[in-house]
Short mmCIF file of C-alpha atoms and ligand atoms in Angstrom, two decimals:
data_model
loop_
_atom_site.label_atom_id
_atom_site.label_comp_id
_atom_site.label_asym_id
_atom_site.label_seq_id
_atom_site.Cartn_x
_atom_site.Cartn_y
_atom_site.Cartn_z
CA MET A 1 -44.12 29.15 -124.77
CA ALA A 2 -47.77 28.19 -124.65
CA GLY A 3 -49.26 30.54 -122.11
CA GLU A 4 -46.04 30.73 -120.10
CA HIS A 5 -43.76 33.71 -120.11
CA GLY A 6 -41.17 31.46 -118.57
CA CYS A 7 -39.88 33.79 -115.91
CA GLY A 8 -40.33 34.42 -112.29
CA ARG A 9 -41.53 37.57 -110.66
CA PRO A 10 -39.37 40.63 -111.07
CA ARG A 11 -38.42 42.41 -107.87
CA VAL A 12 -39.17 46.06 -108.48
CA ALA A 13 -38.07 48.84 -106.16
CA VAL A 14 -40.63 51.64 -106.09
CA SER A 15 -41.22 54.97 -104.43
CA ARG A 16 -43.70 54.03 -101.74
CA CYS A 17 -46.15 56.83 -102.44
CA LEU A 18 -46.74 55.37 -105.93
CA LEU A 19 -48.28 52.27 -104.36
CA GLY A 20 -50.94 54.41 -102.69
CA GLU A 21 -49.28 54.73 -99.31
CA PRO A 22 -49.89 58.12 -97.64
CA VAL A 23 -46.22 58.97 -97.12
CA ARG A 24 -45.97 62.24 -99.05
CA HIS A 25 -45.04 65.46 -97.29
CA ASN A 26 -48.69 66.57 -97.35
CA GLY A 27 -50.00 63.27 -96.02
CA ASN A 28 -51.26 62.14 -99.41
CA HIS A 29 -50.18 59.41 -101.80
CA SER A 30 -49.48 59.43 -105.55
CA ARG A 31 -50.96 56.09 -106.58
CA ALA A 32 -49.87 55.06 -110.09
CA ARG A 33 -52.60 52.89 -111.56
CA TYR A 34 -50.37 51.03 -114.00
CA LEU A 35 -48.32 49.84 -111.05
CA THR A 36 -51.07 49.01 -108.56
CA ASP A 37 -53.70 47.71 -110.98
CA GLU A 38 -51.78 46.14 -113.86
CA LEU A 39 -48.19 45.32 -112.94
CA ALA A 40 -48.76 44.41 -109.27
CA PRO A 41 -50.08 40.85 -109.88
CA PHE A 42 -46.83 39.93 -111.66
CA VAL A 43 -44.06 41.52 -109.59
CA ASP A 44 -42.80 41.75 -106.02
CA TRP A 45 -42.42 45.32 -104.82
CA VAL A 46 -39.54 46.69 -102.80
CA PRO A 47 -41.18 49.90 -101.51
CA ILE A 48 -38.84 52.68 -100.41
CA CYS A 49 -39.69 56.15 -99.11
CA PRO A 50 -36.33 57.83 -98.52
CA GLU A 51 -37.78 60.85 -96.70
CA MET A 52 -39.65 58.63 -94.24
CA GLU A 53 -36.56 56.45 -93.83
CA ILE A 54 -34.39 59.37 -92.73
CA GLY A 55 -36.91 60.01 -89.98
CA LEU A 56 -39.10 62.74 -91.44
CA GLY A 57 -42.71 61.98 -90.57
CA THR A 58 -45.82 62.82 -92.49
CA PRO A 59 -47.11 65.44 -92.87
CA ARG A 60 -43.77 67.23 -93.05
CA GLU A 61 -42.16 70.26 -94.54
CA SER A 62 -41.54 69.92 -98.27
CA LEU A 63 -37.93 69.79 -99.44
CA ARG A 64 -36.01 71.22 -102.37
CA LEU A 65 -32.55 71.11 -103.90
CA VAL A 66 -30.38 74.19 -103.39
CA ARG A 67 -27.10 75.12 -105.01
CA SER A 68 -23.95 74.79 -102.97
CA PRO A 69 -20.24 74.67 -103.89
CA GLY A 70 -20.04 70.95 -103.07
CA GLY A 71 -23.10 70.01 -105.17
CA PRO A 72 -26.87 70.21 -104.64
CA ARG A 73 -28.12 70.00 -101.09
CA LEU A 74 -31.51 68.77 -99.91
CA VAL A 75 -33.03 71.30 -97.54
CA GLY A 76 -36.36 72.14 -95.93
CA ARG A 77 -38.26 74.65 -98.04
CA GLY A 78 -39.11 76.92 -95.10
CA SER A 79 -36.69 75.97 -92.33
CA GLY A 80 -33.58 75.58 -94.47
CA LEU A 81 -32.73 72.45 -92.44
CA ASP A 82 -30.11 70.47 -94.34
CA HIS A 83 -31.02 66.79 -94.83
CA THR A 84 -28.16 66.08 -97.25
CA PRO A 85 -25.93 64.03 -94.90
CA ALA A 86 -28.81 61.79 -93.78
CA MET A 87 -30.10 61.30 -97.32
CA THR A 88 -26.64 60.62 -98.73
CA ALA A 89 -25.97 58.01 -96.04
CA LEU A 90 -29.35 56.36 -96.62
CA ALA A 91 -28.81 56.27 -100.39
CA ALA A 92 -25.41 54.59 -99.94
CA GLU A 93 -26.88 51.98 -97.61
CA ARG A 94 -30.03 51.24 -99.65
CA SER A 95 -28.12 51.23 -102.90
CA ALA A 96 -25.50 48.78 -101.63
CA GLY A 97 -28.20 46.35 -100.51
CA LEU A 98 -30.53 46.86 -103.45
CA ASP A 99 -31.84 43.53 -104.72
CA ALA A 100 -34.09 44.56 -107.59
CA ASP A 101 -34.65 44.05 -111.31
CA GLY A 102 -35.82 47.65 -111.82
CA TYR A 103 -36.88 50.80 -110.02
CA VAL A 104 -39.89 53.06 -110.53
CA PHE A 105 -39.29 56.46 -109.01
CA LYS A 106 -41.79 59.22 -108.25
CA SER A 107 -41.41 62.12 -110.66
CA LYS A 108 -40.82 65.73 -109.58
CA SER A 109 -39.46 64.82 -106.15
CA PRO A 110 -36.20 66.36 -104.88
CA SER A 111 -35.46 62.95 -103.34
CA CYS A 112 -36.90 60.46 -105.85
CA GLY A 113 -37.10 62.32 -109.19
CA ILE A 114 -34.92 61.02 -112.03
CA HIS A 115 -34.92 64.15 -114.18
CA GLY A 116 -36.20 67.70 -114.38
CA ILE A 117 -35.78 68.56 -110.70
CA PRO A 118 -35.29 72.30 -110.10
CA LEU A 119 -32.20 73.61 -108.36
CA TYR A 120 -32.66 76.78 -106.32
CA ALA A 121 -30.45 79.70 -105.29
CA GLY A 122 -32.48 81.64 -102.80
CA GLU A 123 -35.95 81.87 -104.27
CA ALA A 124 -34.74 81.68 -107.86
CA SER A 125 -34.90 78.39 -109.74
CA LEU A 126 -31.63 78.06 -111.66
CA ASP A 127 -32.35 75.07 -113.87
CA ARG A 128 -34.46 71.93 -114.05
CA HIS A 129 -31.84 69.45 -115.16
CA ASN A 130 -31.28 67.66 -111.89
CA ARG A 131 -32.10 64.32 -110.33
CA GLY A 132 -33.38 63.82 -106.81
CA LEU A 133 -30.62 63.28 -104.28
CA PHE A 134 -31.58 59.70 -103.46
CA ALA A 135 -32.47 58.64 -107.00
CA GLY A 136 -29.29 60.12 -108.46
CA ALA A 137 -27.10 58.15 -106.06
CA VAL A 138 -28.91 54.87 -106.78
CA ILE A 139 -28.67 55.37 -110.55
CA ASP A 140 -24.98 56.21 -110.35
CA ASP A 141 -24.36 53.00 -108.40
CA HIS A 142 -26.51 50.85 -110.73
CA PRO A 143 -26.08 52.21 -114.26
CA LEU A 144 -27.61 49.12 -115.91
CA LEU A 145 -30.67 48.97 -113.65
CA PRO A 146 -33.89 49.71 -115.60
CA VAL A 147 -35.32 52.89 -114.07
CA GLU A 148 -38.33 55.00 -114.95
CA ASP A 149 -40.68 57.41 -113.27
CA GLU A 150 -44.42 56.95 -113.19
CA GLY A 151 -44.98 59.83 -115.60
CA ARG A 152 -42.81 58.32 -118.33
CA LEU A 153 -44.54 54.97 -117.83
CA ASN A 154 -47.69 56.56 -119.28
CA ASP A 155 -45.89 56.44 -122.64
CA ALA A 156 -46.70 53.07 -124.26
CA VAL A 157 -43.25 52.62 -125.81
CA LEU A 158 -41.35 53.45 -122.61
CA ARG A 159 -43.70 51.28 -120.56
CA GLU A 160 -43.13 48.30 -122.84
CA ALA A 161 -39.37 48.81 -122.84
CA PHE A 162 -39.16 49.04 -119.05
CA THR A 163 -41.42 46.04 -118.49
CA GLU A 164 -39.51 43.90 -120.96
CA ARG A 165 -36.23 44.68 -119.23
CA ILE A 166 -37.41 43.94 -115.69
CA PHE A 167 -38.72 40.52 -116.71
CA ALA A 168 -35.50 39.74 -118.58
CA HIS A 169 -33.42 40.79 -115.58
CA ALA A 170 -35.59 38.57 -113.37
CA ARG A 171 -35.09 35.54 -115.61
CA LEU A 172 -31.34 35.95 -115.49
CA ARG A 173 -31.34 36.59 -111.74
CA GLU A 174 -33.30 33.39 -111.17
CA LEU A 175 -30.92 31.39 -113.33
CA LEU A 176 -27.77 32.76 -111.73
CA ARG A 177 -29.12 32.14 -108.22
CA SER A 178 -29.97 28.56 -109.02
CA ASP A 179 -27.54 25.67 -109.12
CA TRP A 180 -26.87 26.42 -112.78
CA ARG A 181 -24.56 24.51 -115.07
CA PRO A 182 -22.65 25.92 -118.04
CA ARG A 183 -25.15 24.35 -120.43
CA ASP A 184 -27.98 26.25 -118.66
CA LEU A 185 -26.31 29.53 -119.55
CA VAL A 186 -25.85 28.42 -123.15
CA ASP A 187 -29.54 27.46 -123.24
CA PHE A 188 -30.51 30.82 -121.72
CA GLN A 189 -28.53 32.60 -124.41
CA SER A 190 -30.15 30.48 -127.10
CA ARG A 191 -33.68 31.22 -125.83
CA HIS A 192 -32.93 34.96 -125.76
CA LYS A 193 -31.37 35.15 -129.21
CA MET A 194 -34.28 36.93 -130.92
CA GLN A 195 -34.97 39.18 -127.97
CA LEU A 196 -31.34 40.28 -127.86
CA LEU A 197 -31.24 40.81 -131.62
CA ALA A 198 -34.29 43.08 -131.38
CA HIS A 199 -32.13 45.35 -129.22
CA SER A 200 -28.58 45.08 -130.47
CA THR A 201 -26.72 42.84 -132.89
CA GLU A 202 -23.50 43.81 -131.15
CA GLY A 203 -25.06 42.94 -127.77
CA TYR A 204 -26.18 39.57 -129.06
CA ARG A 205 -22.67 38.80 -130.30
CA GLU A 206 -21.09 39.87 -127.01
CA THR A 207 -23.47 37.83 -124.86
CA GLY A 208 -22.89 34.90 -127.21
CA ARG A 209 -19.15 35.28 -126.90
CA VAL A 210 -19.36 35.27 -123.09
CA ALA A 211 -21.80 32.33 -122.99
CA ALA A 212 -19.50 30.35 -125.29
CA GLY A 213 -16.88 30.57 -122.53
CA ALA A 214 -19.16 28.69 -120.14
CA GLY A 215 -17.23 25.83 -118.61
CA THR A 216 -13.84 27.43 -119.21
CA ARG A 217 -14.01 30.28 -116.67
CA PRO A 218 -14.75 30.36 -112.95
CA ARG A 219 -18.54 30.44 -112.45
CA ALA A 220 -18.67 33.74 -110.54
CA GLU A 221 -16.54 35.50 -113.13
CA LEU A 222 -18.58 34.09 -115.99
CA ALA A 223 -21.87 35.04 -114.30
CA GLU A 224 -20.73 38.61 -113.74
CA ALA A 225 -19.47 39.00 -117.30
CA TYR A 226 -22.66 37.55 -118.78
CA GLU A 227 -24.90 39.65 -116.56
CA THR A 228 -23.13 42.83 -117.62
CA ALA A 229 -23.24 41.92 -121.32
CA PHE A 230 -26.91 40.88 -121.15
CA ARG A 231 -28.03 43.99 -119.29
CA THR A 232 -26.01 46.23 -121.59
CA ALA A 233 -27.58 44.67 -124.68
CA LEU A 234 -31.12 45.07 -123.38
CA ALA A 235 -30.47 48.67 -122.39
CA VAL A 236 -30.24 49.50 -126.09
CA ARG A 237 -33.68 50.58 -127.29
CA SER A 238 -35.33 48.14 -129.70
CA THR A 239 -36.60 49.69 -132.92
CA VAL A 240 -39.18 48.86 -135.55
CA GLY A 241 -36.35 48.08 -137.98
CA ARG A 242 -34.67 45.61 -135.64
CA ASN A 243 -38.01 43.98 -134.85
CA VAL A 244 -38.69 43.59 -138.56
CA ASN A 245 -35.33 41.87 -139.00
CA VAL A 246 -36.12 39.49 -136.15
CA LEU A 247 -39.61 38.72 -137.44
CA GLN A 248 -38.21 37.97 -140.90
CA HIS A 249 -35.53 35.80 -139.33
CA CYS A 250 -38.23 33.81 -137.50
CA LEU A 251 -40.26 33.54 -140.67
CA GLY A 252 -37.15 32.16 -142.36
CA MET A 253 -36.68 29.60 -139.59
CA LEU A 254 -40.23 28.36 -139.98
CA GLY A 255 -39.07 27.80 -143.52
CA ASN A 256 -40.74 25.03 -145.40
CA GLU A 257 -43.07 24.23 -142.52
CA LEU A 258 -45.50 26.78 -143.91
CA ASP A 259 -47.40 26.49 -147.14
CA PRO A 260 -46.95 29.38 -149.60
CA VAL A 261 -50.25 31.04 -148.71
CA ARG A 262 -49.51 31.21 -144.99
CA ARG A 263 -45.94 32.36 -145.66
CA ALA A 264 -47.25 35.16 -147.86
CA ASP A 265 -49.79 36.12 -145.17
CA LEU A 266 -47.06 36.37 -142.57
CA ALA A 267 -44.76 38.34 -144.83
CA GLU A 268 -47.58 40.78 -145.51
CA VAL A 269 -48.34 41.27 -141.83
CA ILE A 270 -44.64 41.88 -141.11
CA ALA A 271 -44.59 44.43 -143.94
CA SER A 272 -47.62 46.16 -142.39
CA TYR A 273 -45.82 46.36 -139.07
CA ALA A 274 -42.74 47.78 -140.83
CA VAL A 275 -44.78 50.72 -142.12
CA ARG A 276 -46.49 51.11 -138.74
CA ARG A 277 -49.94 50.08 -139.89
CA VAL A 278 -50.32 47.35 -137.24
CA ALA A 279 -48.93 46.81 -133.76
CA LEU A 280 -46.06 44.41 -133.06
CA SER A 281 -48.54 42.09 -131.33
CA VAL A 282 -50.10 41.22 -134.72
CA PRO A 283 -47.11 39.53 -136.46
CA ILE A 284 -46.01 38.11 -133.09
CA ALA A 285 -49.39 36.42 -132.55
CA LEU A 286 -49.36 34.98 -136.05
CA LEU A 287 -45.79 33.68 -135.77
CA ARG A 288 -46.54 32.14 -132.38
CA HIS A 289 -49.60 30.48 -133.78
CA HIS A 290 -47.73 28.98 -136.73
CA ALA A 291 -44.73 27.98 -134.62
CA ARG A 292 -47.03 26.12 -132.25
CA SER A 293 -49.08 24.40 -134.89
CA GLU A 294 -45.94 23.32 -136.75
CA ALA A 295 -44.22 22.26 -133.51
CA ALA A 296 -41.29 24.51 -134.43
CA THR A 297 -39.71 24.20 -131.00
CA TYR A 298 -36.75 26.50 -131.47
CA VAL A 299 -38.96 29.38 -132.56
CA GLN A 300 -41.55 28.58 -129.90
CA ASN A 301 -39.00 28.72 -127.12
CA GLN A 302 -37.76 32.20 -127.94
CA THR A 303 -38.46 34.64 -125.10
CA TYR A 304 -39.01 37.25 -127.82
CA PHE A 305 -42.51 35.88 -128.29
CA LEU A 306 -43.48 36.11 -124.64
CA PRO A 307 -41.08 38.41 -122.80
CA TYR A 308 -43.65 39.18 -120.07
CA PRO A 309 -47.19 38.03 -119.27
CA ASP A 310 -49.58 38.48 -122.18
CA GLU A 311 -52.12 40.01 -119.81
CA LEU A 312 -50.06 43.21 -119.74
CA GLY A 313 -51.00 43.76 -123.39
CA LEU A 314 -47.94 45.90 -124.00
CA ARG A 315 -47.28 45.34 -127.67
CA ASN A 316 -50.70 46.49 -128.76
CA HIS A 317 -49.71 50.04 -129.66
CA VAL A 318 -48.84 51.16 -133.17
CA VAL A 319 -45.46 52.89 -133.05
CA GLY A 320 -45.70 56.46 -134.39
FE1 SF4 B 1 -41.35 59.32 -100.25
FE2 SF4 B 1 -40.11 59.57 -102.60
FE3 SF4 B 1 -42.75 59.46 -102.49
FE4 SF4 B 1 -41.50 61.60 -101.58
S1 SF4 B 1 -41.52 60.89 -103.70
S2 SF4 B 1 -43.19 60.51 -100.60
S3 SF4 B 1 -39.66 60.68 -100.72
S4 SF4 B 1 -41.35 57.84 -101.90
#
């Protein structure tokens, strides 16, 4: 654990304009600072601009979604040119070949938006409950892929949740693409116990059940079943209550290693986190410190304590 988050680099698909590339319809970009300045050193991007990839240059006419009997269509705002067939074909192709641990989409785009996209009938906007044509197809094909838009990533809780998931997906991807043995999967499950429990007790049990079958099922079948169970568990939002349970569990495992004063200190800090007086980073830092100084290896090795690089500073917010 010491200084190592123990995972490789997530591969993150991203709307190209968010990386500062001038591919928007008006020739501009939509650089997202969290991505380019903070996350970039730790991930590999898979930049995708669907409108450029279907052959629309920049600058270009802006597009919008319009109502039609067969579902929303993507058309030119002024010309009415219908780009739906090209965009649908591109989405199918890109989605089938998508090799990514997460996807950050550009908000408010009729191609890339993941929610709140207006649907038009003539000049009237009917509702704003739609996804962009490209993004919607990718999400339908990859329901367990962590996805966000750059606007939602401004929210500290959503940012932390997304980042945690992409690093977890990357760790599992790296394992399953290596020459892994059944015991490696059991070890992976063991190292993720606390992290899984912070999301879902049920998810922890299910992943444990699948991992326990390592060595008795064909590798490919086992890998697929574990991947689905692991991703499903992490898709459940972690809560303060579940984190408190995990922290207390870890405190229990440190057990008699700690003298009564330090135990009481830790219990107090966990209680402060439970009532939202301190950020999660505070009890985590203290537990890590004690686990290291007491050489409590099992606790130290839990990915829960370092699910992504510390430099991202994502657990420093106090949950409201
Ligand atoms: Fe391209 Fe999507 Fe950005 Fe539009 S929102 S410029 S389609 S990447």
